[in-house]
PDB file of C-alpha atoms in Angstrom:
ATOM      1  CA  UNK A   1      -8.681  -2.944  12.457  1.00  0.00           C
ATOM      2  CA  UNK A   2      -5.442  -4.304  14.999  1.00  0.00           C
ATOM      3  CA  UNK A   3      -4.414  -0.364  16.749  1.00  0.00           C
ATOM      4  CA  UNK A   4      -8.294  -0.290  17.776  1.00  0.00           C
ATOM      5  CA  UNK A   5      -8.375  -3.913  19.327  1.00  0.00           C
ATOM      6  CA  UNK A   6      -4.828  -3.031  20.513  1.00  0.00           C
ATOM      7  CA  UNK A   7      -6.471   0.090  22.130  1.00  0.00           C
ATOM      8  CA  UNK A   8      -9.388  -2.085  24.074  1.00  0.00           C
ATOM      9  CA  UNK A   9      -6.451  -3.359  25.717  1.00  0.00           C
ATOM     10  CA  UNK A  10      -4.721  -0.084  26.734  1.00  0.00           C
ATOM     11  CA  UNK A  11      -1.627  -1.457  25.738  1.00  0.00           C
ATOM     12  CA  UNK A  12       0.751   1.994  25.963  1.00  0.00           C
ATOM     13  CA  UNK A  13       1.504   3.655  22.137  1.00  0.00           C
ATOM     14  CA  UNK A  14       4.873   1.746  22.109  1.00  0.00           C
ATOM     15  CA  UNK A  15       3.854  -1.562  23.455  1.00  0.00           C
ATOM     16  CA  UNK A  16       1.241  -0.797  19.809  1.00  0.00           C
ATOM     17  CA  UNK A  17       3.433   0.706  17.430  1.00  0.00           C
ATOM     18  CA  UNK A  18       5.806  -2.386  18.087  1.00  0.00           C
ATOM     19  CA  UNK A  19       2.929  -5.119  18.083  1.00  0.00           C
ATOM     20  CA  UNK A  20       2.059  -3.152  14.517  1.00  0.00           C
ATOM     21  CA  UNK A  21       5.579  -3.567  13.475  1.00  0.00           C
ATOM     22  CA  UNK A  22       6.412  -7.127  14.751  1.00  0.00           C
ATOM     23  CA  UNK A  23       1.917  -7.930  13.066  1.00  0.00           C
ATOM     24  CA  UNK A  24       2.829  -6.017   9.209  1.00  0.00           C
ATOM     25  CA  UNK A  25       6.283  -8.198   8.789  1.00  0.00           C
ATOM     26  CA  UNK A  26       5.799 -10.575  10.262  1.00  0.00           C
ATOM     27  CA  UNK A  27       2.745 -11.309   8.103  1.00  0.00           C
ATOM     28  CA  UNK A  28       3.704  -9.090   4.768  1.00  0.00           C
ATOM     29  CA  UNK A  29       6.717 -11.358   4.413  1.00  0.00           C
ATOM     30  CA  UNK A  30       6.048 -14.943   4.670  1.00  0.00           C
ATOM     31  CA  UNK A  31       2.967 -13.857   1.977  1.00  0.00           C
ATOM     32  CA  UNK A  32       4.859 -12.568  -0.847  1.00  0.00           C
ATOM     33  CA  UNK A  33       7.589 -15.130   0.088  1.00  0.00           C
ATOM     34  CA  UNK A  34       4.484 -17.875  -1.165  1.00  0.00           C
ATOM     35  CA  UNK A  35       3.392 -16.085  -3.640  1.00  0.00           C
ATOM     36  CA  UNK A  36       6.737 -15.689  -5.608  1.00  0.00           C
ATOM     37  CA  UNK A  37       7.480 -18.786  -4.153  1.00  0.00           C
ATOM     38  CA  UNK A  38       3.969 -20.751  -5.526  1.00  0.00           C
ATOM     39  CA  UNK A  39       2.474 -18.463  -7.149  1.00  0.00           C
ATOM     40  CA  UNK A  40       4.070 -16.877  -9.325  1.00  0.00           C
ATOM     41  CA  UNK A  41       7.197 -19.404  -9.952  1.00  0.00           C
ATOM     42  CA  UNK A  42      10.081 -16.923 -10.116  1.00  0.00           C
ATOM     43  CA  UNK A  43      13.026 -16.506  -7.555  1.00  0.00           C
ATOM     44  CA  UNK A  44      12.914 -14.511  -5.225  1.00  0.00           C
ATOM     45  CA  UNK A  45      15.902 -12.019  -6.411  1.00  0.00           C
ATOM     46  CA  UNK A  46      14.043 -11.102  -8.811  1.00  0.00           C
ATOM     47  CA  UNK A  47      12.301  -8.539  -6.624  1.00  0.00           C
ATOM     48  CA  UNK A  48      15.429  -7.013  -6.018  1.00  0.00           C
ATOM     49  CA  UNK A  49      15.706  -7.369  -2.816  1.00  0.00           C
ATOM     50  CA  UNK A  50      19.693  -8.309  -1.856  1.00  0.00           C
ATOM     51  CA  UNK A  51      21.227  -9.655   1.004  1.00  0.00           C
ATOM     52  CA  UNK A  52      22.140  -7.025   4.366  1.00  0.00           C
ATOM     53  CA  UNK A  53      25.885  -6.842   3.773  1.00  0.00           C
ATOM     54  CA  UNK A  54      25.449  -6.027  -0.064  1.00  0.00           C
ATOM     55  CA  UNK A  55      22.757  -4.315   0.703  1.00  0.00           C
ATOM     56  CA  UNK A  56      23.573  -1.766   2.754  1.00  0.00           C
ATOM     57  CA  UNK A  57      25.878   0.468   0.214  1.00  0.00           C
ATOM     58  CA  UNK A  58      22.353   0.799  -1.707  1.00  0.00           C
ATOM     59  CA  UNK A  59      20.667   1.748   2.209  1.00  0.00           C
ATOM     60  CA  UNK A  60      23.245   4.364   2.670  1.00  0.00           C
ATOM     61  CA  UNK A  61      22.678   5.965  -1.185  1.00  0.00           C
ATOM     62  CA  UNK A  62      19.339   6.046   0.104  1.00  0.00           C
ATOM     63  CA  UNK A  63      19.665   8.063   3.222  1.00  0.00           C
ATOM     64  CA  UNK A  64      21.980  10.195   1.505  1.00  0.00           C
ATOM     65  CA  UNK A  65      19.945  11.194  -1.468  1.00  0.00           C
ATOM     66  CA  UNK A  66      16.775  11.982   1.516  1.00  0.00           C
ATOM     67  CA  UNK A  67      20.081  13.786   2.808  1.00  0.00           C
ATOM     68  CA  UNK A  68      20.589  15.743   0.091  1.00  0.00           C
ATOM     69  CA  UNK A  69      16.928  16.618  -1.688  1.00  0.00           C
ATOM     70  CA  UNK A  70      16.056  17.919   2.347  1.00  0.00           C
ATOM     71  CA  UNK A  71      19.283  20.067   2.251  1.00  0.00           C
ATOM     72  CA  UNK A  72      18.174  21.939  -1.041  1.00  0.00           C
ATOM     73  CA  UNK A  73      14.393  22.033  -0.120  1.00  0.00           C
ATOM     74  CA  UNK A  74      15.484  24.067   3.187  1.00  0.00           C
ATOM     75  CA  UNK A  75      17.633  26.160   1.555  1.00  0.00           C
ATOM     76  CA  UNK A  76      15.387  26.536  -1.385  1.00  0.00           C
ATOM     77  CA  UNK A  77      12.389  27.313   0.801  1.00  0.00           C
ATOM     78  CA  UNK A  78      15.287  29.681   2.666  1.00  0.00           C
ATOM     79  CA  UNK A  79      15.594  32.141  -0.326  1.00  0.00           C
ATOM     80  CA  UNK A  80      11.865  32.409  -1.471  1.00  0.00           C
ATOM     81  CA  UNK A  81      10.939  33.639   2.015  1.00  0.00           C
ATOM     82  CA  UNK A  82       9.410  30.103   2.682  1.00  0.00           C
ATOM     83  CA  UNK A  83      10.583  29.412   5.827  1.00  0.00           C
ATOM     84  CA  UNK A  84      13.788  30.477   8.461  1.00  0.00           C
ATOM     85  CA  UNK A  85      15.467  27.319   9.842  1.00  0.00           C
ATOM     86  CA  UNK A  86      15.754  29.041  14.033  1.00  0.00           C
ATOM     87  CA  UNK A  87      18.725  26.784  14.970  1.00  0.00           C
ATOM     88  CA  UNK A  88      20.218  23.577  14.988  1.00  0.00           C
ATOM     89  CA  UNK A  89      19.275  21.530  18.094  1.00  0.00           C
ATOM     90  CA  UNK A  90      21.072  17.405  19.619  1.00  0.00           C
ATOM     91  CA  UNK A  91      19.021  16.980  22.384  1.00  0.00           C
ATOM     92  CA  UNK A  92      19.417  13.860  23.930  1.00  0.00           C
ATOM     93  CA  UNK A  93      15.411  12.970  24.293  1.00  0.00           C
ATOM     94  CA  UNK A  94      15.381  13.206  20.748  1.00  0.00           C
ATOM     95  CA  UNK A  95      18.213  10.742  19.612  1.00  0.00           C
ATOM     96  CA  UNK A  96      16.477   8.507  22.434  1.00  0.00           C
ATOM     97  CA  UNK A  97      13.136   8.181  20.288  1.00  0.00           C
ATOM     98  CA  UNK A  98      14.892   8.305  16.985  1.00  0.00           C
ATOM     99  CA  UNK A  99      16.924   4.892  17.809  1.00  0.00           C
ATOM    100  CA  UNK A 100      13.741   3.836  19.577  1.00  0.00           C
ATOM    101  CA  UNK A 101      11.445   4.814  16.278  1.00  0.00           C
ATOM    102  CA  UNK A 102      13.978   3.339  13.857  1.00  0.00           C
ATOM    103  CA  UNK A 103      13.309  -0.413  14.375  1.00  0.00           C
ATOM    104  CA  UNK A 104       9.618   0.527  14.360  1.00  0.00           C
ATOM    105  CA  UNK A 105       9.805   2.558  11.501  1.00  0.00           C
ATOM    106  CA  UNK A 106      12.014  -0.080   9.529  1.00  0.00           C
ATOM    107  CA  UNK A 107       8.868  -3.070  10.509  1.00  0.00           C
ATOM    108  CA  UNK A 108       5.763  -1.317  10.217  1.00  0.00           C
ATOM    109  CA  UNK A 109       6.196   1.108   6.739  1.00  0.00           C
ATOM    110  CA  UNK A 110       9.806   1.067   5.287  1.00  0.00           C
ATOM    111  CA  UNK A 111      10.219  -2.453   4.624  1.00  0.00           C
ATOM    112  CA  UNK A 112       7.056  -4.505   3.691  1.00  0.00           C
ATOM    113  CA  UNK A 113       5.566  -1.187   2.580  1.00  0.00           C
ATOM    114  CA  UNK A 114       8.958  -0.918  -0.117  1.00  0.00           C
ATOM    115  CA  UNK A 115       8.256  -5.384  -0.490  1.00  0.00           C
ATOM    116  CA  UNK A 116       5.028  -5.157  -1.245  1.00  0.00           C
ATOM    117  CA  UNK A 117       4.170  -2.175  -3.556  1.00  0.00           C
ATOM    118  CA  UNK A 118       8.519  -1.199  -5.212  1.00  0.00           C
ATOM    119  CA  UNK A 119       9.122  -5.097  -5.083  1.00  0.00           C
ATOM    120  CA  UNK A 120       6.611  -7.754  -6.012  1.00  0.00           C
ATOM    121  CA  UNK A 121       3.979  -5.475  -7.726  1.00  0.00           C
ATOM    122  CA  UNK A 122       6.493  -2.878  -9.841  1.00  0.00           C
ATOM    123  CA  UNK A 123       8.259  -6.626 -10.592  1.00  0.00           C
ATOM    124  CA  UNK A 124       4.785  -8.306 -12.214  1.00  0.00           C
ATOM    125  CA  UNK A 125       3.557  -5.326 -13.226  1.00  0.00           C
ATOM    126  CA  UNK A 126       7.425  -4.860 -15.894  1.00  0.00           C
ATOM    127  CA  UNK A 127       6.513  -8.728 -17.083  1.00  0.00           C
ATOM    128  CA  UNK A 128       4.218  -7.298 -18.897  1.00  0.00           C
ATOM    129  CA  UNK A 129       4.027  -3.739 -18.683  1.00  0.00           C
ATOM    130  CA  UNK A 130       6.415  -1.025 -20.681  1.00  0.00           C
ATOM    131  CA  UNK A 131       8.582   0.115 -17.375  1.00  0.00           C
ATOM    132  CA  UNK A 132       7.387   3.603 -17.680  1.00  0.00           C
ATOM    133  CA  UNK A 133       3.311   2.326 -17.570  1.00  0.00           C
ATOM    134  CA  UNK A 134       4.337   0.139 -14.507  1.00  0.00           C
ATOM    135  CA  UNK A 135       5.715   2.628 -12.468  1.00  0.00           C
ATOM    136  CA  UNK A 136       2.997   4.319 -13.097  1.00  0.00           C
ATOM    137  CA  UNK A 137       0.518   1.650 -12.380  1.00  0.00           C
ATOM    138  CA  UNK A 138       2.619   0.532  -9.580  1.00  0.00           C
ATOM    139  CA  UNK A 139       1.339   4.468  -7.913  1.00  0.00           C
ATOM    140  CA  UNK A 140      -1.796   3.946  -8.947  1.00  0.00           C
ATOM    141  CA  UNK A 141      -2.085   1.254  -6.460  1.00  0.00           C
ATOM    142  CA  UNK A 142       0.018   2.684  -3.593  1.00  0.00           C
ATOM    143  CA  UNK A 143      -2.302   5.660  -3.921  1.00  0.00           C
ATOM    144  CA  UNK A 144      -5.997   3.388  -4.426  1.00  0.00           C
ATOM    145  CA  UNK A 145      -4.254   0.641  -0.794  1.00  0.00           C
ATOM    146  CA  UNK A 146      -5.287   2.994   2.062  1.00  0.00           C
ATOM    147  CA  UNK A 147      -8.091   4.570   0.396  1.00  0.00           C
ATOM    148  CA  UNK A 148      -9.176   1.078   0.132  1.00  0.00           C
ATOM    149  CA  UNK A 149      -8.521   0.105   3.600  1.00  0.00           C
ATOM    150  CA  UNK A 150     -10.043   3.650   4.645  1.00  0.00           C
ATOM    151  CA  UNK A 151     -13.505   2.600   2.427  1.00  0.00           C
ATOM    152  CA  UNK A 152     -12.989  -1.039   4.495  1.00  0.00           C
ATOM    153  CA  UNK A 153     -12.694  -0.264   7.673  1.00  0.00           C
ATOM    154  CA  UNK A 154     -15.523   2.893   7.939  1.00  0.00           C
ATOM    155  CA  UNK A 155     -17.811  -0.731   5.805  1.00  0.00           C
ATOM    156  CA  UNK A 156     -17.408  -1.901   9.809  1.00  0.00           C
ATOM    157  CA  UNK A 157     -17.850   1.314  10.928  1.00  0.00           C
ATOM    158  CA  UNK A 158     -13.789   1.990  12.665  1.00  0.00           C
ATOM    159  CA  UNK A 159     -13.057   4.462  10.267  1.00  0.00           C
ATOM    160  CA  UNK A 160     -13.423   8.180   8.375  1.00  0.00           C
ATOM    161  CA  UNK A 161     -12.267   9.510   5.120  1.00  0.00           C
ATOM    162  CA  UNK A 162     -10.716  12.763   7.472  1.00  0.00           C
ATOM    163  CA  UNK A 163      -7.689  11.528   6.349  1.00  0.00           C
ATOM    164  CA  UNK A 164      -8.041  11.061   2.501  1.00  0.00           C
ATOM    165  CA  UNK A 165      -7.201  14.879   1.858  1.00  0.00           C
ATOM    166  CA  UNK A 166      -5.686  15.531  -1.760  1.00  0.00           C
ATOM    167  CA  UNK A 167      -2.606  17.260  -0.281  1.00  0.00           C
ATOM    168  CA  UNK A 168      -2.699  13.394   1.478  1.00  0.00           C
ATOM    169  CA  UNK A 169      -3.536  11.698  -2.268  1.00  0.00           C
ATOM    170  CA  UNK A 170      -0.858  14.267  -3.892  1.00  0.00           C
ATOM    171  CA  UNK A 171       2.166  13.033  -0.943  1.00  0.00           C
ATOM    172  CA  UNK A 172       1.611   9.693  -1.971  1.00  0.00           C
ATOM    173  CA  UNK A 173       1.797  10.076  -5.948  1.00  0.00           C
ATOM    174  CA  UNK A 174       5.199  11.678  -5.823  1.00  0.00           C
ATOM    175  CA  UNK A 175       6.627   9.756  -2.052  1.00  0.00           C
ATOM    176  CA  UNK A 176       5.460   6.200  -4.245  1.00  0.00           C
ATOM    177  CA  UNK A 177       7.066   7.479  -7.506  1.00  0.00           C
ATOM    178  CA  UNK A 178      10.628   8.702  -5.783  1.00  0.00           C
ATOM    179  CA  UNK A 179      10.257   5.251  -4.450  1.00  0.00           C
ATOM    180  CA  UNK A 180      10.165   3.548  -7.719  1.00  0.00           C
ATOM    181  CA  UNK A 181      12.686   5.411  -9.641  1.00  0.00           C
ATOM    182  CA  UNK A 182      15.109   4.342  -6.846  1.00  0.00           C
ATOM    183  CA  UNK A 183      13.884   1.300  -7.138  1.00  0.00           C
ATOM    184  CA  UNK A 184      15.004   1.477 -11.051  1.00  0.00           C
ATOM    185  CA  UNK A 185      17.848   3.426 -11.461  1.00  0.00           C
ATOM    186  CA  UNK A 186      19.853   1.165  -8.864  1.00  0.00           C
ATOM    187  CA  UNK A 187      17.788  -1.964  -8.988  1.00  0.00           C
ATOM    188  CA  UNK A 188      18.158  -2.915  -5.211  1.00  0.00           C
ATOM    189  CA  UNK A 189      15.721  -2.418  -2.641  1.00  0.00           C
ATOM    190  CA  UNK A 190      17.516  -1.309   0.219  1.00  0.00           C
ATOM    191  CA  UNK A 191      18.230   2.085  -1.759  1.00  0.00           C
ATOM    192  CA  UNK A 192      14.271   2.307  -1.338  1.00  0.00           C
ATOM    193  CA  UNK A 193      14.249   1.415   2.410  1.00  0.00           C
ATOM    194  CA  UNK A 194      17.122   3.452   3.366  1.00  0.00           C
ATOM    195  CA  UNK A 195      14.956   6.231   1.423  1.00  0.00           C
ATOM    196  CA  UNK A 196      11.797   5.778   2.644  1.00  0.00           C
ATOM    197  CA  UNK A 197      12.884   4.790   6.359  1.00  0.00           C
ATOM    198  CA  UNK A 198      14.793   8.404   6.511  1.00  0.00           C
ATOM    199  CA  UNK A 199      12.013  10.521   5.009  1.00  0.00           C
ATOM    200  CA  UNK A 200       9.508   8.780   7.234  1.00  0.00           C
ATOM    201  CA  UNK A 201      12.882  10.245  10.421  1.00  0.00           C
ATOM    202  CA  UNK A 202      13.192  13.606   8.931  1.00  0.00           C
ATOM    203  CA  UNK A 203       9.584  14.939   8.990  1.00  0.00           C
ATOM    204  CA  UNK A 204       9.466  13.246  12.300  1.00  0.00           C
ATOM    205  CA  UNK A 205      11.716  13.988  14.306  1.00  0.00           C
ATOM    206  CA  UNK A 206      15.019  15.432  12.514  1.00  0.00           C
ATOM    207  CA  UNK A 207      13.319  19.170   9.859  1.00  0.00           C
ATOM    208  CA  UNK A 208       9.977  19.933  12.081  1.00  0.00           C
ATOM    209  CA  UNK A 209       9.343  23.680  13.597  1.00  0.00           C
ATOM    210  CA  UNK A 210      10.090  22.860  17.117  1.00  0.00           C
ATOM    211  CA  UNK A 211      12.340  23.111  19.647  1.00  0.00           C
ATOM    212  CA  UNK A 212      13.129  19.664  19.900  1.00  0.00           C
ATOM    213  CA  UNK A 213      14.213  18.729  15.921  1.00  0.00           C
ATOM    214  CA  UNK A 214      17.380  18.310  15.309  1.00  0.00           C
ATOM    215  CA  UNK A 215      17.420  20.258  12.710  1.00  0.00           C
ATOM    216  CA  UNK A 216      14.863  24.063  14.273  1.00  0.00           C
ATOM    217  CA  UNK A 217      12.248  25.900  11.449  1.00  0.00           C
ATOM    218  CA  UNK A 218       9.949  28.286  11.577  1.00  0.00           C
ATOM    219  CA  UNK A 219       7.699  27.779   8.537  1.00  0.00           C
ATOM    220  CA  UNK A 220       7.030  31.483   7.136  1.00  0.00           C
ATOM    221  CA  UNK A 221       3.940  30.511   4.608  1.00  0.00           C
ATOM    222  CA  UNK A 222       1.825  27.186   4.135  1.00  0.00           C
ATOM    223  CA  UNK A 223       4.768  27.459   1.049  1.00  0.00           C
ATOM    224  CA  UNK A 224       7.128  26.066   2.939  1.00  0.00           C
ATOM    225  CA  UNK A 225       5.409  22.711   4.712  1.00  0.00           C
ATOM    226  CA  UNK A 226       4.788  21.744   1.158  1.00  0.00           C
ATOM    227  CA  UNK A 227       8.887  22.412  -0.005  1.00  0.00           C
ATOM    228  CA  UNK A 228      10.277  20.101   2.709  1.00  0.00           C
ATOM    229  CA  UNK A 229       7.664  17.656   2.630  1.00  0.00           C
ATOM    230  CA  UNK A 230       6.588  16.949  -1.087  1.00  0.00           C
ATOM    231  CA  UNK A 231       9.223  19.887  -2.251  1.00  0.00           C
ATOM    232  CA  UNK A 232      11.513  17.363  -1.607  1.00  0.00           C
ATOM    233  CA  UNK A 233      10.744  14.399  -3.804  1.00  0.00           C
ATOM    234  CA  UNK A 234       9.274  16.447  -6.486  1.00  0.00           C
ATOM    235  CA  UNK A 235      13.717  17.140  -6.548  1.00  0.00           C
ATOM    236  CA  UNK A 236      14.568  13.548  -5.588  1.00  0.00           C
ATOM    237  CA  UNK A 237      12.785  12.853  -8.371  1.00  0.00           C
ATOM    238  CA  UNK A 238      14.295  15.238 -10.914  1.00  0.00           C
ATOM    239  CA  UNK A 239      18.023  14.056  -9.701  1.00  0.00           C
ATOM    240  CA  UNK A 240      17.051  10.313 -10.546  1.00  0.00           C
ATOM    241  CA  UNK A 241      15.269  10.821 -13.735  1.00  0.00           C
ATOM    242  CA  UNK A 242      18.535  13.130 -14.393  1.00  0.00           C
ATOM    243  CA  UNK A 243      20.692   9.595 -13.763  1.00  0.00           C
ATOM    244  CA  UNK A 244      18.396   7.168 -15.737  1.00  0.00           C
ATOM    245  CA  UNK A 245      19.283   9.779 -18.138  1.00  0.00           C
ATOM    246  CA  UNK A 246      22.757   9.784 -17.542  1.00  0.00           C
ATOM    247  CA  UNK A 247      23.421   6.557 -16.045  1.00  0.00           C
ATOM    248  CA  UNK A 248      26.418   4.007 -18.141  1.00  0.00           C
ATOM    249  CA  UNK A 249      23.401   1.240 -17.955  1.00  0.00           C
ATOM    250  CA  UNK A 250      21.329   3.701 -19.779  1.00  0.00           C
ATOM    251  CA  UNK A 251      17.472   2.512 -18.019  1.00  0.00           C
ATOM    252  CA  UNK A 252      15.278   1.572 -21.392  1.00  0.00           C
ATOM    253  CA  UNK A 253      11.377   3.140 -20.153  1.00  0.00           C
ATOM    254  CA  UNK A 254      10.220   0.958 -22.760  1.00  0.00           C
ATOM    255  CA  UNK A 255      11.810  -2.004 -21.673  1.00  0.00           C
ATOM    256  CA  UNK A 256       9.297  -5.206 -20.624  1.00  0.00           C
ATOM    257  CA  UNK A 257      11.011  -7.710 -18.945  1.00  0.00           C
ATOM    258  CA  UNK A 258       9.560 -11.444 -18.373  1.00  0.00           C
ATOM    259  CA  UNK A 259      10.295 -12.907 -15.206  1.00  0.00           C
ATOM    260  CA  UNK A 260      11.225 -16.746 -16.544  1.00  0.00           C
ATOM    261  CA  UNK A 261      11.882 -19.323 -13.408  1.00  0.00           C
ATOM    262  CA  UNK A 262      15.996 -19.480 -13.104  1.00  0.00           C
ATOM    263  CA  UNK A 263      16.290 -23.392 -15.216  1.00  0.00           C
ATOM    264  CA  UNK A 264      14.329 -21.820 -17.971  1.00  0.00           C
ATOM    265  CA  UNK A 265      17.576 -19.581 -19.164  1.00  0.00           C
ATOM    266  CA  UNK A 266      20.180 -21.125 -21.572  1.00  0.00           C
ATOM    267  CA  UNK A 267      23.460 -21.024 -19.706  1.00  0.00           C
ATOM    268  CA  UNK A 268      24.480 -19.148 -22.828  1.00  0.00           C
ATOM    269  CA  UNK A 269      21.114 -16.458 -21.931  1.00  0.00           C
ATOM    270  CA  UNK A 270      21.984 -16.366 -18.088  1.00  0.00           C
ATOM    271  CA  UNK A 271      25.298 -14.451 -18.657  1.00  0.00           C
ATOM    272  CA  UNK A 272      22.983 -12.667 -21.314  1.00  0.00           C
ATOM    273  CA  UNK A 273      20.258 -10.967 -18.507  1.00  0.00           C
ATOM    274  CA  UNK A 274      20.119  -6.918 -18.611  1.00  0.00           C
ATOM    275  CA  UNK A 275      21.711  -5.522 -15.121  1.00  0.00           C
ATOM    276  CA  UNK A 276      17.992  -3.933 -14.774  1.00  0.00           C
ATOM    277  CA  UNK A 277      15.813  -6.844 -14.040  1.00  0.00           C
ATOM    278  CA  UNK A 278      13.215  -4.468 -13.850  1.00  0.00           C
TER     279      UNK A 278
END
């Protein structure tokens, strides 16, 4: 709706992207804070968003995981004959576009979406449902959100169902799952944000069938495209599930963790709080 209104004023594409990023974060973050503080009356820390300095290593971990699964997807796709790596490029223009797009993608997509769905929505679900069920319900809500928005836009005459395809739904399910697993196994939203942001840049500028990409590829089959976009995410899901089963603090998938206000914990209970707070 904002984009439609802005286009009537002939705002340049970059200006529109910056506007959307500012509006999205400026609305979502204060709203979640108010809901958390005055409706839920629960601590902000329960969402898993630590301070940037302490979360930076998790942010890098998310980027590293994306790099790992993308490499695996390219190798598998190449071995299967679905794609071919043509060349590696380092075009200055593309690097500049990435530098400009990163903060826009961060504030428009990665940060507000992770705080909302893998932070706020999942945390509230896990106070009532087992962790495995809270994960599934979060994914369902993640899929329903764009469908509801599209339906609303159609109802007011400014949208179509063209973008809501089977492939799009599958992408959302896989993406919502891998990101929620990042939150669960790391107990820190910065890992989600790093993975989310890196994936956006990967599919837009890094691994693309074009000579402006950092890694130029050629799709020899439709399965090559699926391998890069969906296959890499599925590989990430597999790795994170294995991580959750082998980690020292093994995930209790049946765990339900009521999110009590800080002053409701006796001092003896504070010390015994679980490592994974959902």
